Amino acid sequence: MPQLFSSQALVVGVLCVSVCLHPSSAFIADGTASSVSLFRKRLPAFRPAHRKTVRPPSASGTPSTEMQMSFLTPAVSAVETVAAATSTPTHVPGIVTGVASFAWSLVGAEVVGSLLKGTALAGLVPLVTNVLGVWVFSLLVVRLTSRSPTKTWVEDFPQTVDHPRGATRVAPDFSSPKKLEPPVYDAPVATLQKAAKEWIEQQPRTAIVTDKEGYIYAYFLTNLMGFRDNFAVKFESQAGGKTRVWVQSELILGEGDLGVNYNRVNAFLSALGKQFK
């Protein structure tokens, strides 16, 4: 299925949607409350007869713009915290953001708002609320859209590259833009595979899905957003007890990877090269 968006575009889109839906976006509507009120007074026919507000009136008599679904932020924050904590590997930035957003939305915003009331810094409270809410919502969307391992990678080395601008493939059947050729090491398959597995396990935010004779499939989580990247290594036996290594590192969601997968593959091959010269 072709990707019609980049990871950057996805994040921007999520930010825009969540700003509109987020409960703290109510402060934006305060500036237009009087205009809406005037419009409804002059055109009463456009006022929905079935709509009943449950929001308490403000001191000025205008209905408060606080959204009825004020539970949205703590609920999303709680789900993100649990999802980040129970994911493999654990995503610490997701946990921290979820806990911070949960605490802020339930207690922090009200306490800090009362302390800063009447000061020039009072406007920072809704801003912080928006930033935390949008961020935790974005993290959860990214996590849920790439939570399961890629089925075509579980059993065997991938046959194709699905995201050319977000992948690095080192294989004899693929012409790499970076001119990377599958290296051959003077060591048997079992020895190379053991070293490769140790290198993967030493990297942060990694999980090995498949580890069978001649093949390893793992995935990496990016630090900030928790984007998941697939990582596969194939070990091909050569004459004289040598081993040729195939590698592919590719993002799951979006298109561009800002060179992350190339740097990962390069670091992996460099580590093997130092150990098996």
CSV table of C-alpha atoms in Angstrom, one decimal:
chain,number,residue,atom,x,y,z
A,1,MET,CA,0.0,0.0,0.0
A,2,PRO,CA,1.7,3.3,-1.1
A,3,GLN,CA,2.4,5.9,1.5
A,4,LEU,CA,0.7,9.2,0.7
A,5,PHE,CA,2.3,11.2,3.5
A,6,SER,CA,5.6,11.7,5.2
A,7,SER,CA,6.2,11.2,8.9
A,8,GLN,CA,6.7,15.0,9.3
A,9,ALA,CA,3.4,15.7,7.5
A,10,LEU,CA,1.6,13.2,9.8
A,11,VAL,CA,2.9,14.9,12.9
A,12,VAL,CA,1.9,18.3,11.6
A,13,GLY,CA,-1.6,17.0,10.7
A,14,VAL,CA,-2.0,15.4,14.1
A,15,LEU,CA,-1.0,18.6,15.8
A,16,CYS,CA,-3.5,20.7,13.8
A,17,VAL,CA,-6.4,18.3,14.5
A,18,SER,CA,-5.6,17.9,18.1
A,19,VAL,CA,-5.3,21.6,18.7
A,20,CYS,CA,-8.8,22.0,17.3
A,21,LEU,CA,-10.2,19.1,19.4
A,22,HIS,CA,-8.2,19.6,22.6
A,23,PRO,CA,-10.1,20.9,25.6
A,24,SER,CA,-7.6,23.7,26.3
A,25,SER,CA,-8.3,25.2,22.9
A,26,ALA,CA,-11.3,26.7,24.6
A,27,PHE,CA,-9.3,29.8,25.4
A,28,ILE,CA,-9.0,30.5,21.7
A,29,ALA,CA,-12.8,30.7,21.5
A,30,ASP,CA,-13.1,33.3,24.3
A,31,GLY,CA,-12.2,36.0,21.8
A,32,THR,CA,-15.1,35.1,19.5
A,33,ALA,CA,-17.7,34.4,22.2
A,34,SER,CA,-19.3,37.8,21.9
A,35,SER,CA,-19.5,37.6,18.1
A,36,VAL,CA,-21.2,34.2,18.2
A,37,SER,CA,-23.6,35.4,20.8
A,38,LEU,CA,-24.5,38.4,18.6
A,39,PHE,CA,-25.0,36.2,15.6
A,40,ARG,CA,-27.4,33.9,17.4
A,41,LYS,CA,-29.4,36.8,18.8
A,42,ARG,CA,-29.9,38.2,15.3
A,43,LEU,CA,-30.6,34.9,13.7
A,44,PRO,CA,-32.4,32.8,16.2
A,45,ALA,CA,-33.6,30.4,13.6
A,46,PHE,CA,-30.0,29.0,13.2
A,47,ARG,CA,-29.8,28.2,16.9
A,48,PRO,CA,-30.2,24.4,17.3
A,49,ALA,CA,-33.3,23.8,19.3
A,50,HIS,CA,-32.2,20.4,20.6
A,51,ARG,CA,-28.8,21.5,21.9
A,52,LYS,CA,-28.5,21.8,25.7
A,53,THR,CA,-25.4,23.2,27.2
A,54,VAL,CA,-24.0,21.8,30.4
A,55,ARG,CA,-21.4,24.4,30.8
A,56,PRO,CA,-21.7,26.8,33.7
A,57,PRO,CA,-22.2,30.5,32.8
A,58,SER,CA,-19.2,32.8,33.3
A,59,ALA,CA,-19.3,35.9,35.4
A,60,SER,CA,-20.3,38.0,32.4
A,61,GLY,CA,-23.3,35.8,31.7
A,62,THR,CA,-21.7,34.4,28.5
A,63,PRO,CA,-21.5,30.6,28.5
A,64,SER,CA,-18.1,29.3,29.3
A,65,THR,CA,-16.1,28.0,26.4
A,66,GLU,CA,-14.7,25.1,28.4
A,67,MET,CA,-15.4,22.0,26.4
A,68,GLN,CA,-17.8,19.4,27.8
A,69,MET,CA,-15.3,16.6,27.1
A,70,SER,CA,-12.7,18.0,29.6
A,71,PHE,CA,-11.8,14.4,30.5
A,72,LEU,CA,-10.2,13.9,27.1
A,73,THR,CA,-6.6,15.0,28.1
A,74,PRO,CA,-6.2,13.0,31.2
A,75,ALA,CA,-7.8,10.0,29.5
A,76,VAL,CA,-5.4,10.2,26.5
A,77,SER,CA,-2.5,10.8,28.8
A,78,ALA,CA,-3.3,7.7,30.9
A,79,VAL,CA,-3.6,5.6,27.8
A,80,GLU,CA,-0.2,6.9,26.4
A,81,THR,CA,1.5,6.3,29.7
A,82,VAL,CA,0.3,2.7,29.9
A,83,ALA,CA,1.1,2.1,26.2
A,84,ALA,CA,4.6,3.5,26.5
A,85,ALA,CA,5.3,1.6,29.7
A,86,THR,CA,4.1,-1.8,28.3
A,87,SER,CA,5.5,-1.5,24.8
A,88,THR,CA,8.6,-3.5,23.9
A,89,PRO,CA,11.0,-1.8,24.2
A,90,THR,CA,9.7,0.7,26.8
A,91,HIS,CA,9.5,4.3,25.5
A,92,VAL,CA,10.6,6.5,28.4
A,93,PRO,CA,9.8,9.9,26.7
A,94,GLY,CA,6.2,8.6,26.2
A,95,ILE,CA,5.9,7.7,29.9
A,96,VAL,CA,7.3,11.1,31.0
A,97,THR,CA,5.0,13.0,28.7
A,98,GLY,CA,2.0,11.0,29.6
A,99,VAL,CA,2.5,11.4,33.3
A,100,ALA,CA,3.3,15.1,33.0
A,101,SER,CA,0.2,15.8,30.9
A,102,PHE,CA,-2.0,13.7,33.2
A,103,ALA,CA,-0.9,15.5,36.3
A,104,TRP,CA,-1.0,18.9,34.7
A,105,SER,CA,-4.5,18.5,33.3
A,106,LEU,CA,-5.9,17.2,36.6
A,107,VAL,CA,-4.1,19.4,39.1
A,108,GLY,CA,-1.2,21.4,37.8
A,109,ALA,CA,-3.1,23.8,35.4
A,110,GLU,CA,-5.6,24.8,38.1
A,111,VAL,CA,-3.0,25.3,40.8
A,112,VAL,CA,-0.5,27.3,38.6
A,113,GLY,CA,-3.4,29.2,37.1
A,114,SER,CA,-4.6,30.4,40.6
A,115,LEU,CA,-1.0,31.4,41.5
A,116,LEU,CA,-0.5,33.4,38.3
A,117,LYS,CA,-4.0,34.9,38.2
A,118,GLY,CA,-3.9,38.6,37.3
A,119,THR,CA,-0.2,38.5,36.2
A,120,ALA,CA,1.3,38.7,32.8
A,121,LEU,CA,2.3,35.0,33.0
A,122,ALA,CA,-1.3,33.8,33.3
A,123,GLY,CA,-1.5,33.3,29.6
A,124,LEU,CA,1.1,30.6,29.8
A,125,VAL,CA,-1.2,28.2,31.6
A,126,PRO,CA,-3.4,27.4,28.5
A,127,LEU,CA,-0.3,27.4,26.3
A,128,VAL,CA,1.4,24.7,28.4
A,129,THR,CA,-1.9,22.8,28.5
A,130,ASN,CA,-2.1,22.9,24.7
A,131,VAL,CA,1.5,21.8,24.2
A,132,LEU,CA,1.3,18.9,26.6
A,133,GLY,CA,-2.1,17.7,25.3
A,134,VAL,CA,-1.1,18.0,21.6
A,135,TRP,CA,2.2,16.2,22.3
A,136,VAL,CA,0.8,13.3,24.2
A,137,PHE,CA,-2.0,12.9,21.6
A,138,SER,CA,0.6,12.8,18.8
A,139,LEU,CA,2.7,10.2,20.7
A,140,LEU,CA,-0.3,8.0,21.1
A,141,VAL,CA,-1.3,8.2,17.4
A,142,VAL,CA,2.3,7.3,16.3
A,143,ARG,CA,2.5,4.4,18.8
A,144,LEU,CA,-0.9,2.8,17.8
A,145,THR,CA,-0.3,3.1,14.1
A,146,SER,CA,3.0,1.1,14.2
A,147,ARG,CA,2.6,-1.2,17.2
A,148,SER,CA,2.8,-4.7,15.7
A,149,PRO,CA,5.8,-6.2,13.9
A,150,THR,CA,5.8,-6.3,10.1
A,151,LYS,CA,4.6,-9.7,9.1
A,152,THR,CA,6.6,-9.9,5.9
A,153,TRP,CA,9.8,-9.3,7.9
A,154,VAL,CA,9.2,-11.9,10.7
A,155,GLU,CA,10.0,-15.0,8.7
A,156,ASP,CA,12.6,-13.9,6.1
A,157,PHE,CA,14.7,-11.1,4.9
A,158,PRO,CA,12.5,-8.5,3.1
A,159,GLN,CA,12.4,-8.9,-0.7
A,160,THR,CA,11.8,-5.2,-1.5
A,161,VAL,CA,12.1,-1.7,-0.2
A,162,ASP,CA,8.7,-0.1,0.5
A,163,HIS,CA,10.0,3.4,1.4
A,164,PRO,CA,13.0,4.3,-0.7
A,165,ARG,CA,13.4,7.7,1.0
A,166,GLY,CA,13.2,6.0,4.4
A,167,ALA,CA,15.3,2.9,4.1
A,168,THR,CA,18.8,1.7,3.6
A,169,ARG,CA,19.3,-1.8,2.0
A,170,VAL,CA,22.6,-3.6,1.7
A,171,ALA,CA,22.1,-6.6,-0.5
A,172,PRO,CA,23.4,-8.0,-3.8
A,173,ASP,CA,20.0,-7.7,-5.5
A,174,PHE,CA,19.7,-4.0,-4.7
A,175,SER,CA,21.6,-0.9,-6.0
A,176,SER,CA,22.0,1.3,-3.0
A,177,PRO,CA,22.2,5.1,-3.6
A,178,LYS,CA,24.9,5.2,-0.9
A,179,LYS,CA,26.9,2.5,-2.9
A,180,LEU,CA,26.9,0.1,0.0
A,181,GLU,CA,27.8,-3.5,-0.9
A,182,PRO,CA,27.2,-6.6,1.3
A,183,PRO,CA,30.4,-7.1,3.2
A,184,VAL,CA,32.1,-10.5,3.5
A,185,TYR,CA,33.7,-11.4,6.9
A,186,ASP,CA,36.2,-14.1,7.7
A,187,ALA,CA,34.0,-15.9,10.2
A,188,PRO,CA,31.2,-18.5,10.2
A,189,VAL,CA,27.5,-17.7,10.2
A,190,ALA,CA,27.0,-18.6,13.9
A,191,THR,CA,29.9,-16.3,15.0
A,192,LEU,CA,28.7,-13.3,12.9
A,193,GLN,CA,25.1,-13.8,14.1
A,194,LYS,CA,26.0,-13.9,17.7
A,195,ALA,CA,28.0,-10.7,17.3
A,196,ALA,CA,25.2,-9.0,15.5
A,197,LYS,CA,22.7,-10.0,18.1
A,198,GLU,CA,24.9,-8.6,20.9
A,199,TRP,CA,25.2,-5.3,19.0
A,200,ILE,CA,21.5,-5.0,18.6
A,201,GLU,CA,20.8,-5.7,22.2
A,202,GLN,CA,23.3,-3.0,23.2
A,203,GLN,CA,21.4,-0.3,21.3
A,204,PRO,CA,18.8,1.8,23.1
A,205,ARG,CA,15.1,1.2,22.5
A,206,THR,CA,15.4,-2.1,20.6
A,207,ALA,CA,13.6,-5.4,20.6
A,208,ILE,CA,14.5,-8.6,18.7
A,209,VAL,CA,11.4,-10.3,17.1
A,210,THR,CA,13.1,-13.1,15.2
A,211,ASP,CA,16.4,-14.8,15.9
A,212,LYS,CA,16.8,-18.0,13.9
A,213,GLU,CA,19.7,-19.6,12.0
A,214,GLY,CA,20.9,-17.1,9.4
A,215,TYR,CA,18.4,-14.4,10.1
A,216,ILE,CA,17.6,-11.7,12.7
A,217,TYR,CA,14.7,-9.3,12.7
A,218,ALA,CA,14.4,-6.5,15.2
A,219,TYR,CA,13.0,-3.0,15.5
A,220,PHE,CA,14.2,0.3,16.9
A,221,LEU,CA,12.2,3.1,18.4
A,222,THR,CA,13.3,6.7,17.7
A,223,ASN,CA,14.0,8.6,20.9
A,224,LEU,CA,11.6,11.6,20.8
A,225,MET,CA,8.5,10.5,19.0
A,226,GLY,CA,8.8,6.7,19.2
A,227,PHE,CA,8.7,6.0,15.5
A,228,ARG,CA,9.3,2.3,14.8
A,229,ASP,CA,12.0,1.3,12.3
A,230,ASN,CA,12.4,-2.3,11.1
A,231,PHE,CA,15.9,-3.8,11.1
A,232,ALA,CA,16.8,-7.1,9.4
A,233,VAL,CA,20.1,-9.0,9.0
A,234,LYS,CA,20.7,-12.0,6.8
A,235,PHE,CA,23.8,-14.2,7.1
A,236,GLU,CA,24.8,-16.0,3.9
A,237,SER,CA,27.5,-18.7,4.1
A,238,GLN,CA,30.4,-18.4,1.7
A,239,ALA,CA,33.2,-20.6,0.6
A,240,GLY,CA,36.1,-21.0,3.0
A,241,GLY,CA,34.0,-20.5,6.2
A,242,LYS,CA,33.3,-16.9,5.4
A,243,THR,CA,30.0,-15.1,5.7
A,244,ARG,CA,28.3,-12.4,3.6
A,245,VAL,CA,25.9,-10.1,5.5
A,246,TRP,CA,22.8,-8.5,4.1
A,247,VAL,CA,21.2,-5.6,6.1
A,248,GLN,CA,18.0,-3.6,5.7
A,249,SER,CA,16.8,-0.8,8.0
A,250,GLU,CA,13.5,0.9,7.1
A,251,LEU,CA,10.9,3.0,8.7
A,252,ILE,CA,7.3,1.7,9.1
A,253,LEU,CA,5.4,5.0,9.1
A,254,GLY,CA,5.9,7.8,6.6
A,255,GLU,CA,8.6,8.3,4.1
A,256,GLY,CA,11.6,10.4,5.0
A,257,ASP,CA,14.0,9.3,7.8
A,258,LEU,CA,16.5,12.2,7.9
A,259,GLY,CA,19.3,9.6,7.4
A,260,VAL,CA,18.6,7.7,10.6
A,261,ASN,CA,18.5,4.3,8.9
A,262,TYR,CA,21.6,4.9,6.9
A,263,ASN,CA,23.5,5.9,10.0
A,264,ARG,CA,22.2,2.8,11.9
A,265,VAL,CA,23.3,0.4,9.1
A,266,ASN,CA,26.7,2.1,8.8
A,267,ALA,CA,27.3,1.9,12.6
A,268,PHE,CA,26.3,-1.8,12.5
A,269,LEU,CA,28.6,-2.7,9.7
A,270,SER,CA,31.4,-0.6,11.2
A,271,ALA,CA,31.1,-2.5,14.5
A,272,LEU,CA,31.3,-5.9,12.7
A,273,GLY,CA,34.2,-4.7,10.6
A,274,LYS,CA,36.2,-3.8,13.7
A,275,GLN,CA,35.5,-7.1,15.3
A,276,PHE,CA,36.1,-9.3,12.2
A,277,LYS,CA,38.7,-7.6,10.0
